[in-house]
Coordinates of C-alpha atoms and ligand atoms in Angstrom, one line a residue:
M1 CA -61.2 15.0 -17.1
C2 CA -60.2 18.7 -17.7
G3 CA -61.1 21.7 -15.6
I4 CA -63.4 24.5 -16.7
V5 CA -64.0 27.9 -15.3
G6 CA -66.1 30.9 -16.3
Y7 CA -66.6 34.4 -14.9
I8 CA -69.0 37.2 -15.6
G9 CA -69.0 40.4 -13.5
N10 CA -67.4 43.8 -13.0
Q11 CA -63.8 42.7 -12.7
Q12 CA -61.4 41.8 -15.5
A13 CA -62.2 38.2 -16.2
A14 CA -58.9 36.7 -17.5
P15 CA -56.9 37.0 -14.2
I16 CA -59.8 35.4 -12.3
L17 CA -60.0 32.6 -14.9
L18 CA -56.3 31.9 -14.7
D19 CA -56.4 31.9 -10.9
G20 CA -59.4 29.4 -11.0
L21 CA -57.6 27.2 -13.5
S22 CA -54.5 27.1 -11.3
R23 CA -56.6 25.3 -8.7
L24 CA -58.0 22.9 -11.3
E25 CA -54.8 21.9 -12.8
Y26 CA -55.0 18.6 -10.9
R27 CA -57.8 17.7 -13.4
G28 CA -55.4 17.9 -16.4
Y29 CA -52.5 19.9 -17.4
D30 CA -51.4 19.2 -20.9
S31 CA -52.7 22.5 -22.4
A32 CA -54.8 25.4 -21.3
G33 CA -56.7 28.3 -22.7
V34 CA -59.0 31.2 -22.1
A35 CA -61.6 33.2 -24.2
V36 CA -62.8 36.6 -23.2
Y37 CA -65.3 39.0 -24.8
N38 CA -63.4 42.2 -25.1
G39 CA -66.3 44.5 -25.9
E40 CA -66.3 43.8 -29.6
V41 CA -65.2 40.3 -30.3
I42 CA -64.2 37.2 -28.4
D43 CA -60.5 37.0 -27.9
M44 CA -58.9 33.6 -27.3
V45 CA -55.4 32.6 -26.2
K46 CA -54.5 28.9 -25.8
S47 CA -51.4 26.9 -25.6
K48 CA -50.0 23.4 -25.2
G49 CA -48.2 22.9 -21.9
R50 CA -48.8 23.9 -18.3
L51 CA -50.9 26.8 -17.3
K52 CA -47.8 28.9 -16.7
V53 CA -47.3 29.1 -20.4
L54 CA -50.7 30.6 -20.8
S55 CA -50.0 32.9 -17.8
E56 CA -46.8 34.1 -19.5
L57 CA -48.6 34.6 -22.9
T58 CA -51.3 36.8 -21.3
H59 CA -49.2 38.4 -18.5
D60 CA -51.3 36.6 -15.9
G61 CA -54.4 37.5 -17.9
E62 CA -53.8 41.3 -17.9
K63 CA -53.3 41.4 -21.6
L64 CA -56.9 40.3 -22.1
P65 CA -59.5 43.0 -21.4
G66 CA -63.1 42.1 -20.8
T67 CA -65.4 41.1 -18.0
V68 CA -66.9 37.8 -19.2
G69 CA -64.8 34.8 -20.1
I70 CA -64.3 31.1 -19.9
G71 CA -61.1 29.0 -19.3
H72 CA -60.0 25.4 -19.6
T73 CA -57.1 23.1 -18.5
R74 CA -57.0 20.0 -20.5
W75 CA -56.3 16.3 -20.1
A76 CA -56.3 15.0 -23.7
T77 CA -58.8 12.3 -24.8
H78 CA -59.6 13.1 -28.4
G79 CA -56.6 14.6 -30.2
S80 CA -53.1 14.9 -28.8
P81 CA -52.1 17.8 -26.6
S82 CA -51.5 20.7 -29.0
D83 CA -52.2 24.4 -29.4
M84 CA -55.0 23.5 -31.8
N85 CA -56.6 20.9 -29.7
A86 CA -56.5 23.0 -26.6
H87 CA -59.8 24.5 -25.5
P88 CA -61.7 26.9 -25.9
H89 CA -63.2 26.0 -29.3
F90 CA -65.0 28.3 -31.6
N91 CA -67.6 27.9 -34.3
E92 CA -66.5 29.1 -37.7
D93 CA -67.2 32.8 -37.5
R94 CA -65.9 32.9 -33.9
S95 CA -69.2 34.1 -32.5
I96 CA -69.7 31.1 -30.2
V97 CA -67.0 29.7 -27.9
V98 CA -67.0 26.6 -25.7
V99 CA -65.0 24.9 -23.0
H100 CA -65.8 21.3 -22.3
N101 CA -65.0 18.6 -19.7
G102 CA -66.1 15.1 -20.7
I103 CA -66.4 13.1 -23.8
I104 CA -69.0 13.3 -26.6
E105 CA -69.3 9.7 -27.5
N106 CA -71.2 10.2 -30.8
Y107 CA -69.0 13.0 -32.0
L108 CA -67.8 11.2 -35.1
K109 CA -71.3 10.8 -36.3
L110 CA -72.2 14.4 -35.5
K111 CA -68.9 15.6 -37.1
K112 CA -69.7 13.8 -40.4
K113 CA -73.2 15.3 -40.5
L114 CA -71.8 18.7 -39.8
E115 CA -69.1 18.3 -42.5
K116 CA -71.8 17.4 -45.0
R117 CA -73.5 20.7 -44.2
G118 CA -70.3 22.5 -44.9
Y119 CA -68.8 22.9 -41.5
A120 CA -65.0 22.9 -41.5
F121 CA -63.1 21.5 -38.5
V122 CA -59.7 22.7 -37.3
S123 CA -59.0 20.4 -34.4
E124 CA -59.2 16.7 -33.7
T125 CA -61.3 17.2 -30.6
D126 CA -64.8 16.0 -29.8
T127 CA -65.5 19.4 -28.3
E128 CA -65.3 21.3 -31.6
V129 CA -68.5 19.4 -32.7
I130 CA -70.3 21.2 -29.9
A131 CA -69.3 24.6 -31.1
H132 CA -70.5 23.9 -34.6
L133 CA -73.6 22.2 -33.5
L134 CA -74.5 25.2 -31.4
D135 CA -73.9 27.3 -34.4
Y136 CA -76.2 25.1 -36.5
Y137 CA -79.1 25.4 -34.0
Y138 CA -78.5 29.0 -32.9
K139 CA -81.3 31.3 -34.2
G140 CA -80.8 34.1 -31.7
N141 CA -81.9 32.2 -28.5
P142 CA -78.9 30.7 -26.7
L143 CA -81.0 28.6 -24.3
Q144 CA -82.9 27.0 -27.2
A145 CA -79.7 26.2 -29.1
I146 CA -78.2 24.6 -26.0
T147 CA -81.2 22.4 -25.3
K148 CA -81.3 21.3 -28.9
V149 CA -77.6 20.4 -28.8
M150 CA -78.1 18.5 -25.5
H151 CA -80.7 16.3 -27.3
R152 CA -78.1 15.4 -29.9
M153 CA -75.1 14.8 -27.7
E154 CA -74.3 11.4 -26.2
G155 CA -71.7 11.1 -23.5
S156 CA -70.6 13.4 -20.7
Y157 CA -70.1 17.1 -20.6
A158 CA -69.7 20.1 -18.4
L159 CA -69.7 23.1 -20.7
G160 CA -69.0 26.8 -20.4
I161 CA -70.4 28.8 -23.4
I162 CA -70.4 32.4 -24.5
F163 CA -72.4 33.8 -27.5
Q164 CA -70.9 36.9 -28.9
D165 CA -74.3 38.5 -29.5
H166 CA -75.3 37.9 -25.9
P167 CA -72.1 39.2 -24.3
E168 CA -73.9 40.0 -21.1
E169 CA -74.6 36.3 -20.4
L170 CA -72.5 33.3 -19.6
Y171 CA -74.0 29.8 -20.1
A172 CA -73.1 26.5 -18.5
V173 CA -74.6 23.0 -18.6
R174 CA -73.7 19.6 -17.3
K175 CA -74.3 15.9 -17.8
D176 CA -72.1 13.4 -15.9
S177 CA -69.3 15.8 -15.4
P178 CA -69.1 18.1 -12.4
L179 CA -70.1 21.7 -12.5
I180 CA -70.6 24.3 -9.7
V181 CA -71.8 27.9 -9.7
G182 CA -70.9 30.6 -7.2
K183 CA -71.8 34.2 -6.5
T184 CA -68.9 36.5 -5.9
K185 CA -69.1 40.0 -4.5
D186 CA -68.8 41.5 -8.0
G187 CA -70.2 38.8 -10.3
N188 CA -70.8 35.1 -10.8
V189 CA -68.5 32.1 -11.5
I190 CA -68.7 28.6 -12.8
A191 CA -66.1 25.9 -12.3
S192 CA -65.6 22.1 -12.3
D193 CA -64.7 22.1 -8.6
V194 CA -64.9 24.1 -5.4
P195 CA -61.2 25.1 -5.0
A196 CA -61.4 27.2 -8.1
V197 CA -64.0 29.5 -6.6
L198 CA -63.2 29.4 -2.9
K199 CA -61.2 32.5 -3.0
Y200 CA -64.3 34.4 -4.1
T201 CA -67.2 32.6 -2.4
R202 CA -68.1 29.9 0.1
D203 CA -71.6 29.5 -1.1
V204 CA -71.8 27.2 -4.1
I205 CA -74.6 25.6 -6.1
F206 CA -74.0 22.1 -7.4
I207 CA -75.5 21.7 -10.9
E208 CA -77.3 18.4 -11.5
N209 CA -77.4 16.4 -14.7
E210 CA -79.0 18.1 -17.7
E211 CA -79.4 21.4 -15.8
I212 CA -78.5 24.7 -17.6
V213 CA -77.3 27.8 -16.0
R214 CA -77.6 31.4 -17.3
L215 CA -75.5 33.9 -15.5
T216 CA -75.2 37.7 -15.9
D217 CA -73.1 39.9 -13.7
S218 CA -75.9 40.1 -11.2
S219 CA -78.2 37.2 -11.7
M220 CA -78.3 33.4 -11.8
E221 CA -81.0 31.4 -13.5
F222 CA -81.3 27.6 -13.8
F223 CA -83.3 25.7 -16.4
N224 CA -84.1 22.1 -17.1
V225 CA -83.8 20.6 -20.6
D226 CA -87.4 21.7 -21.3
E227 CA -86.2 25.2 -20.8
E228 CA -88.4 25.5 -17.6
T229 CA -87.0 27.6 -14.7
I230 CA -85.9 25.6 -11.7
E231 CA -84.9 26.7 -8.2
K232 CA -81.6 25.8 -6.6
E233 CA -80.1 26.3 -3.2
P234 CA -76.5 27.1 -2.4
V235 CA -74.4 24.9 -0.1
R236 CA -72.0 26.5 2.4
I237 CA -68.4 25.2 2.0
E238 CA -66.8 25.0 5.4
W239 CA -63.3 24.1 4.6
D240 CA -60.5 26.6 4.3
V241 CA -58.9 27.8 1.1
N242 CA -55.5 27.4 2.9
A243 CA -56.1 23.7 2.9
A244 CA -55.5 23.8 -0.9
E245 CA -52.2 25.7 -0.6
K246 CA -48.8 24.2 -0.2
G247 CA -48.1 25.9 3.2
G248 CA -44.3 25.8 3.0
F249 CA -43.9 22.2 1.8
E250 CA -42.0 21.5 -1.4
H251 CA -44.9 19.6 -2.8
F252 CA -48.5 19.0 -2.2
M253 CA -47.8 15.3 -1.9
L254 CA -45.4 15.8 1.0
K255 CA -47.8 18.2 2.7
E256 CA -50.7 15.8 2.3
M257 CA -48.6 13.0 3.7
Y258 CA -48.1 15.1 6.7
E259 CA -51.8 15.7 7.0
Q260 CA -52.5 12.1 7.4
P261 CA -52.6 12.1 11.2
K262 CA -55.2 14.8 11.1
A263 CA -57.2 13.0 8.3
I264 CA -57.2 9.9 10.6
I265 CA -58.4 11.9 13.6
D266 CA -61.1 13.8 11.6
T267 CA -62.5 10.6 10.0
F268 CA -62.4 8.6 13.2
S269 CA -63.2 10.9 16.2
P270 CA -66.7 12.1 15.2
R271 CA -67.8 8.5 14.9
I272 CA -66.8 7.3 18.3
K273 CA -69.5 8.0 21.0
N274 CA -69.4 6.5 24.5
G275 CA -67.0 3.8 23.4
Q276 CA -69.1 2.7 20.5
I277 CA -68.9 3.3 16.8
C278 CA -71.7 5.5 15.7
I279 CA -72.1 6.0 11.9
E280 CA -75.4 7.9 11.8
E281 CA -75.1 8.6 8.1
L282 CA -75.1 4.9 7.4
G283 CA -78.9 4.9 7.7
M284 CA -78.9 1.2 8.5
S285 CA -80.6 -0.4 11.5
D286 CA -78.9 -3.3 13.3
D287 CA -81.4 -5.6 11.5
D288 CA -80.4 -4.1 8.2
I289 CA -76.7 -4.8 9.0
R290 CA -77.4 -8.4 10.1
A291 CA -79.3 -8.9 6.8
I292 CA -76.3 -8.2 4.6
K293 CA -75.4 -11.4 2.8
K294 CA -72.5 -10.0 0.8
I295 CA -70.5 -6.8 0.5
M296 CA -69.3 -5.7 -2.9
I297 CA -66.6 -3.0 -2.9
V298 CA -66.1 -1.1 -6.2
A299 CA -63.6 1.6 -6.8
C300 CA -60.6 2.6 -9.0
G301 CA -56.9 3.2 -8.4
S302 CA -55.9 3.7 -4.8
A303 CA -59.5 3.6 -3.6
Y304 CA -59.6 0.1 -5.0
H305 CA -56.5 -0.7 -3.0
A306 CA -58.2 0.6 0.2
G307 CA -61.2 -1.6 -0.6
F308 CA -58.9 -4.6 -1.2
T309 CA -57.4 -4.1 2.2
S310 CA -60.8 -3.9 3.8
K311 CA -61.8 -7.3 2.3
Y312 CA -59.5 -8.9 4.9
V313 CA -60.9 -6.7 7.6
F314 CA -64.6 -7.3 6.9
E315 CA -64.1 -11.0 6.3
G316 CA -61.8 -11.5 9.3
L317 CA -63.7 -9.4 11.7
A318 CA -67.3 -9.5 10.6
R319 CA -67.3 -12.8 8.7
I320 CA -69.2 -11.2 5.8
P321 CA -68.1 -12.3 2.3
V322 CA -66.6 -9.5 0.4
E323 CA -65.9 -9.1 -3.3
V324 CA -63.7 -6.3 -4.5
D325 CA -63.9 -5.1 -8.1
L326 CA -62.4 -2.5 -10.3
A327 CA -65.2 -0.2 -11.3
S328 CA -64.2 -0.3 -14.9
E329 CA -64.6 -4.1 -14.9
F330 CA -67.6 -4.3 -12.6
R331 CA -70.0 -2.4 -14.8
Y332 CA -69.5 -4.7 -17.8
R333 CA -69.5 -8.1 -16.2
D334 CA -73.2 -8.4 -15.4
P335 CA -72.4 -8.4 -11.7
I336 CA -74.5 -10.5 -9.3
V337 CA -75.8 -7.9 -6.8
D338 CA -79.2 -7.7 -5.4
K339 CA -81.0 -6.2 -2.4
E340 CA -79.1 -8.4 0.0
T341 CA -75.9 -7.0 -1.2
L342 CA -74.4 -3.9 0.3
V343 CA -72.4 -2.2 -2.5
V344 CA -69.6 0.1 -1.1
V345 CA -68.2 2.5 -3.7
I346 CA -65.1 4.3 -2.6
S347 CA -63.9 7.5 -4.3
Q348 CA -61.8 10.5 -3.2
S349 CA -63.2 12.8 -5.9
G350 CA -66.7 11.4 -6.0
E351 CA -66.6 12.0 -9.7
T352 CA -64.7 9.0 -11.1
A353 CA -66.8 8.0 -14.2
D354 CA -66.4 4.3 -13.8
T355 CA -67.2 4.3 -10.1
L356 CA -70.3 6.5 -10.7
A357 CA -71.5 4.1 -13.4
A358 CA -71.0 1.1 -11.0
L359 CA -73.0 2.9 -8.4
R360 CA -75.9 3.5 -10.9
E361 CA -75.7 -0.1 -12.1
S362 CA -75.9 -1.4 -8.5
K363 CA -78.8 0.7 -7.7
K364 CA -80.6 -0.5 -10.8
R365 CA -80.1 -4.0 -9.6
G366 CA -81.7 -3.2 -6.2
A367 CA -78.6 -3.1 -4.0
R368 CA -78.2 -0.5 -1.3
V369 CA -75.2 1.7 -2.2
L370 CA -73.0 3.3 0.4
G371 CA -70.5 5.9 -0.9
I372 CA -67.2 6.5 1.0
V373 CA -66.3 9.8 -0.5
N374 CA -64.0 12.7 0.3
V375 CA -65.4 15.6 -1.8
V376 CA -68.5 16.9 -0.2
G377 CA -71.5 17.2 -2.6
S378 CA -69.8 15.3 -5.4
S379 CA -71.8 13.2 -7.8
I380 CA -71.2 9.9 -6.0
A381 CA -72.0 11.5 -2.6
R382 CA -75.3 12.8 -4.0
E383 CA -76.3 9.6 -5.8
A384 CA -75.4 7.0 -3.3
D385 CA -78.2 5.9 -0.9
N386 CA -75.9 6.8 2.0
V387 CA -72.6 8.6 2.2
M388 CA -69.9 8.3 4.7
Y389 CA -67.4 11.1 4.3
T390 CA -63.7 10.7 4.7
W391 CA -62.7 14.0 6.3
A392 CA -59.3 14.3 4.6
G393 CA -59.9 17.8 3.3
P394 CA -59.0 18.8 -0.2
E395 CA -56.3 16.7 -1.8
I396 CA -54.4 18.3 -4.7
A397 CA -51.4 16.0 -5.5
V398 CA -52.4 13.5 -8.2
A399 CA -51.0 10.7 -6.2
T400 CA -53.3 10.2 -3.3
T401 CA -52.0 9.8 0.2
K402 CA -54.2 11.3 2.9
A403 CA -57.5 10.5 1.2
Y404 CA -56.4 6.8 0.9
T405 CA -55.5 6.8 4.5
A406 CA -58.8 8.2 5.5
Q407 CA -60.6 5.7 3.3
L408 CA -58.9 2.9 5.3
I409 CA -60.1 4.4 8.5
A410 CA -63.7 4.7 7.3
L411 CA -63.6 1.1 6.2
Y412 CA -62.1 -0.1 9.5
L413 CA -64.9 1.7 11.3
L414 CA -67.5 0.1 9.1
A415 CA -66.1 -3.4 9.5
M416 CA -65.9 -3.0 13.3
K417 CA -69.4 -1.7 13.5
F418 CA -70.7 -4.6 11.4
A419 CA -68.7 -7.1 13.4
H420 CA -70.0 -5.8 16.7
T421 CA -73.6 -5.7 15.5
K422 CA -73.3 -9.3 14.3
G423 CA -71.8 -10.3 17.6
A424 CA -68.5 -11.3 16.0
L425 CA -66.7 -8.6 18.0
D426 CA -67.3 -8.2 21.7
D427 CA -67.2 -5.0 23.8
R428 CA -63.7 -5.7 25.0
G429 CA -62.4 -6.4 21.5
M430 CA -64.1 -3.2 20.3
A431 CA -62.6 -1.1 23.1
E432 CA -59.1 -2.4 22.3
M433 CA -59.5 -1.7 18.6
I434 CA -60.8 1.8 19.3
E435 CA -57.7 2.4 21.5
D436 CA -55.4 1.2 18.7
L437 CA -57.1 3.6 16.3
R438 CA -56.6 6.4 18.8
V439 CA -52.8 6.0 18.8
L440 CA -52.6 5.5 15.1
P441 CA -52.1 9.2 14.2
T442 CA -49.1 9.5 16.6
Q443 CA -47.6 6.4 15.1
V444 CA -48.1 7.7 11.6
E445 CA -46.4 11.0 12.6
M446 CA -43.5 9.1 14.1
L447 CA -43.0 7.2 10.8
L448 CA -43.2 10.4 8.8
N449 CA -40.5 11.9 11.0
N450 CA -38.2 9.1 9.9
K451 CA -38.4 10.5 6.4
H452 CA -34.7 11.2 6.1
K453 CA -33.8 7.6 6.4
I454 CA -36.2 6.6 3.7
Q455 CA -34.9 9.5 1.5
K456 CA -31.3 8.2 2.0
F457 CA -32.4 4.7 1.0
A458 CA -34.4 6.0 -2.0
N459 CA -31.4 7.9 -3.3
R460 CA -29.7 4.6 -3.9
Y461 CA -32.4 3.4 -6.2
L462 CA -32.9 6.4 -8.5
A463 CA -31.7 4.5 -11.5
A464 CA -33.8 1.3 -10.8
K465 CA -35.5 -0.2 -13.8
D466 CA -37.9 -2.5 -12.0
V467 CA -39.1 -2.7 -8.4
F468 CA -41.2 -5.5 -7.0
F469 CA -43.5 -5.3 -4.0
I470 CA -44.5 -8.6 -2.3
G471 CA -46.7 -9.5 0.6
R472 CA -49.3 -12.0 1.7
G473 CA -52.9 -11.4 2.7
I474 CA -53.4 -7.8 3.9
D475 CA -49.8 -7.1 3.1
Y476 CA -50.4 -8.0 -0.6
A477 CA -53.0 -5.2 -0.6
I478 CA -50.5 -2.7 0.8
S479 CA -47.9 -3.8 -1.7
M480 CA -50.3 -2.9 -4.5
E481 CA -50.7 0.6 -3.2
G482 CA -46.9 0.9 -2.5
S483 CA -46.2 -0.2 -6.1
L484 CA -48.7 2.3 -7.5
K485 CA -47.3 5.2 -5.5
L486 CA -43.8 4.4 -6.9
K487 CA -44.7 3.9 -10.5
E488 CA -47.2 6.8 -10.9
I489 CA -44.8 9.5 -9.8
S490 CA -41.3 8.2 -10.5
Y491 CA -42.0 6.4 -13.8
I492 CA -40.1 3.3 -12.6
H493 CA -41.8 0.1 -13.6
S494 CA -43.0 -1.7 -10.5
E495 CA -45.3 -4.6 -9.8
A496 CA -47.0 -5.9 -6.7
Y497 CA -47.3 -9.6 -6.3
A498 CA -48.8 -12.0 -3.8
A499 CA -45.5 -13.3 -2.4
G500 CA -46.4 -16.9 -2.9
E501 CA -47.3 -16.3 -6.5
L502 CA -43.9 -14.9 -7.5
K503 CA -42.4 -18.2 -8.3
H504 CA -45.0 -18.9 -10.9
G505 CA -43.4 -16.7 -13.5
T506 CA -42.4 -13.3 -12.2
I507 CA -39.3 -14.5 -10.3
S508 CA -37.6 -14.9 -13.7
L509 CA -37.3 -11.1 -13.7
I510 CA -35.2 -11.0 -10.6
E511 CA -31.6 -10.3 -11.3
E512 CA -28.5 -9.1 -9.4
G513 CA -29.6 -5.9 -7.5
T514 CA -33.3 -5.9 -8.3
L515 CA -35.1 -4.2 -5.5
V516 CA -37.8 -6.3 -3.8
T517 CA -39.9 -4.6 -1.2
S518 CA -41.4 -7.1 1.2
V519 CA -44.2 -6.2 3.5
L520 CA -44.7 -8.5 6.6
T521 CA -47.1 -7.3 9.2
Q522 CA -49.1 -10.5 9.8
K523 CA -47.5 -12.7 12.4
E524 CA -49.0 -15.9 11.2
L525 CA -47.3 -15.3 7.8
Y526 CA -43.8 -14.2 8.9
K527 CA -42.3 -17.5 8.2
K528 CA -43.8 -17.9 4.7
M529 CA -42.8 -14.4 3.8
I530 CA -39.2 -14.9 5.0
S531 CA -39.0 -18.0 2.7
N532 CA -40.2 -15.9 -0.2
M533 CA -37.6 -13.2 0.6
V534 CA -34.9 -15.8 0.7
E535 CA -36.1 -17.1 -2.7
V536 CA -35.5 -13.7 -4.3
S537 CA -32.3 -12.8 -2.4
T538 CA -30.6 -16.0 -3.5
R539 CA -31.3 -14.9 -7.0
G540 CA -29.6 -11.6 -6.4
A541 CA -32.4 -9.3 -5.3
F542 CA -31.8 -6.6 -2.7
V543 CA -34.5 -7.0 -0.1
L544 CA -36.2 -4.1 1.7
A545 CA -38.5 -5.3 4.4
V546 CA -41.3 -3.4 6.1
T547 CA -42.3 -5.2 9.2
N548 CA -43.5 -5.0 12.9
E549 CA -41.0 -4.0 15.6
D550 CA -41.1 -7.4 17.1
N551 CA -40.0 -9.2 14.0
T552 CA -36.2 -8.8 14.2
E553 CA -35.9 -12.3 12.8
V554 CA -36.5 -10.7 9.4
E555 CA -33.0 -9.2 9.5
K556 CA -31.6 -12.6 8.5
A557 CA -33.4 -12.4 5.2
A558 CA -33.5 -8.6 4.5
D559 CA -30.8 -6.2 3.4
Y560 CA -32.6 -3.2 4.9
V561 CA -35.5 -3.1 7.4
V562 CA -38.1 -0.5 8.2
Y563 CA -39.9 -1.2 11.4
I564 CA -43.5 -0.1 12.1
P565 CA -44.9 0.2 15.6
E566 CA -47.3 -2.4 17.0
T567 CA -51.0 -2.0 16.2
N568 CA -54.0 -4.2 15.7
K569 CA -53.3 -6.7 12.9
Y570 CA -56.1 -5.2 10.8
F571 CA -54.6 -1.7 11.0
T572 CA -51.1 -2.4 9.9
N573 CA -51.6 -1.1 6.4
S574 CA -52.2 2.4 7.8
L575 CA -48.6 2.3 9.1
A576 CA -46.8 0.2 6.5
I577 CA -48.0 2.6 3.7
I578 CA -46.1 5.5 5.2
P579 CA -42.5 4.4 4.4
L580 CA -43.8 3.2 1.0
Q581 CA -45.3 6.6 0.2
L582 CA -42.1 8.3 1.3
F583 CA -40.1 5.9 -0.8
G584 CA -42.1 6.7 -3.9
Y585 CA -42.0 10.4 -3.2
Y586 CA -38.2 10.6 -2.6
I587 CA -37.4 8.5 -5.7
A588 CA -39.6 10.8 -7.8
V589 CA -37.9 13.9 -6.2
G590 CA -34.5 12.4 -6.8
R591 CA -35.2 11.7 -10.4
G592 CA -36.5 15.3 -10.9
C593 CA -40.0 14.2 -11.7
D594 CA -43.0 16.5 -11.4
V595 CA -44.2 14.9 -8.2
D596 CA -47.6 16.6 -7.9
K597 CA -48.5 16.4 -11.6
P598 CA -47.1 13.2 -13.1
R599 CA -47.2 12.8 -16.8
N600 CA -50.3 11.4 -18.5
L601 CA -52.3 11.4 -15.3
A602 CA -55.1 13.4 -13.8
K603 CA -56.5 13.4 -10.3
S604 CA -60.2 13.3 -11.2
V605 CA -60.9 10.8 -13.9
T606 CA -64.3 11.7 -15.3
V607 CA -63.9 9.7 -18.5
E608 CA -64.4 5.9 -18.9
Ligands
G6P701 C1 -56.9 8.7 -10.3 C2 -56.0 9.2 -9.2 C3 -55.8 8.1 -8.2 C4 -57.2 7.7 -7.6 C5 -58.1 7.2 -8.8 C6 -59.5 7.0 -8.3 O1 -56.3 7.7 -11.1 O2 -54.8 9.6 -9.7 O3 -55.1 8.6 -7.1 O4 -57.0 6.7 -6.7 O5 -58.2 8.2 -9.8 O6 -60.0 8.3 -8.0 P1 -61.2 8.5 -6.9 O7 -61.3 10.0 -7.0 O8 -62.4 7.8 -7.4 O9 -60.7 8.0 -5.6

């Protein structure tokens, strides 16, 4: 993962670099560093720990003079988080400096070759290989050295590079890791992602694979790997920089939870026209839709959970068989997809390496690929045959909330559209579902406003060792997401289980006081679920139930009940997730965890 930034212009570079990095910390935050050309040599400061350590060391960058520089915030892959492994990395005489996001897969081979030629390494990173390799090929022409190095490297990279004897230039290049360029009023910037540059410019250029950028304080040039000049057009970013600020909330996660009603409206409203669902960007005729034999949903993390939920919706409503797969598994299992399969890849960032690889694999096999993506212009958005955006706005907290919610909405719309086109959903059914979607934002808001009750409940479980989440059918899908929310930010072990499966092993873990969260939103499964709840409570579990308002029967089997308002049976996850998000959040807050930046995680996972 990692975030990179670079600046060249008339202003002092370091404060701009640190400011940019502060907006990229979601990409990794175990160490950070900057390198700036000070007029004579390249200065570098880097340190293990959060960006604030680096800010303190450099007095917010002021201690580092110079108007051209690069910066990095790291999520360790090769080499533990340490001062030495932090980026930037130099060649031996400190005349070439590099920041890198990605993984050089053949770095060991390259390292051995370089060591034989006398190069000495000081870090355990794959990145240092790049600095030495550039040194090896550099004969006075930076562009030539970069293209030569590109031919030798296997893997993924976005690089920012400065050559000390070309201090009026800043270079950048990418392959399979995101990179953008922007023109500011006094210079030019590079970054891994848009929020890092939004303060300075709204017009950004997305760099494609194997493209090289040469910036000066007043010019931008783009080259392909054959060193030929290419033309690139900027894209206007419409969303507001304030969307990436905390706006009075204690954490981004809480703020983003509160943005869920808006994310629902923004994802849903533009696609309803004259009482029908209209997804123009789908690019599929009614005949194309009717010709779909199978839907294959591929994603990672919470996006996978959203996909898993939608399996029940697509199959139940549209009667199209759906397979859901983790992207990291899909790509290595010789998947059976062909031109009659619609592959739906879901991704908030649009940069998740495994999901991107799954997309490419599916296209290779002839399938049509639809991306459900939040970040406009991201790699998945650009490479998918068609892209349906979730309009959740920028999401900063590592634990996703509003993007997940918006993914569910996009998937519901798609399933409803397919069902209607196939004749499995009539106009009346469609109208009722659209009406239910319309009131969903208000219902979500109502559940959010009950947050103090959830907080009070969560405070009783701050010392929990294990928490289980159980549900059946669509409620199993929501249990998976609830469990992930809790464990990723509070570090409490939790597992989601299909309720009927618990008795095949996992029930042996239930002891006096173990918390079991049961989700029951499907009327036809109430009775079965209540039996499963009794099974655990008779073994000492404390049972928290999340269920529909009409299911007061549940109180006989649960110790604590959270009710969700009535909605269509396919939309219940959108409501049931709210108390579960709040529960995870308040447990993490109560335990003093770093809610927005949990340990060992990163938001955008651009490594395999
Ligand atoms: C990371 C994030 C998760 C996210 C997953 C997939 O693990 O922490 O919140 O669900 O990546 O990311 P994507 O950007 O593809 O949705």
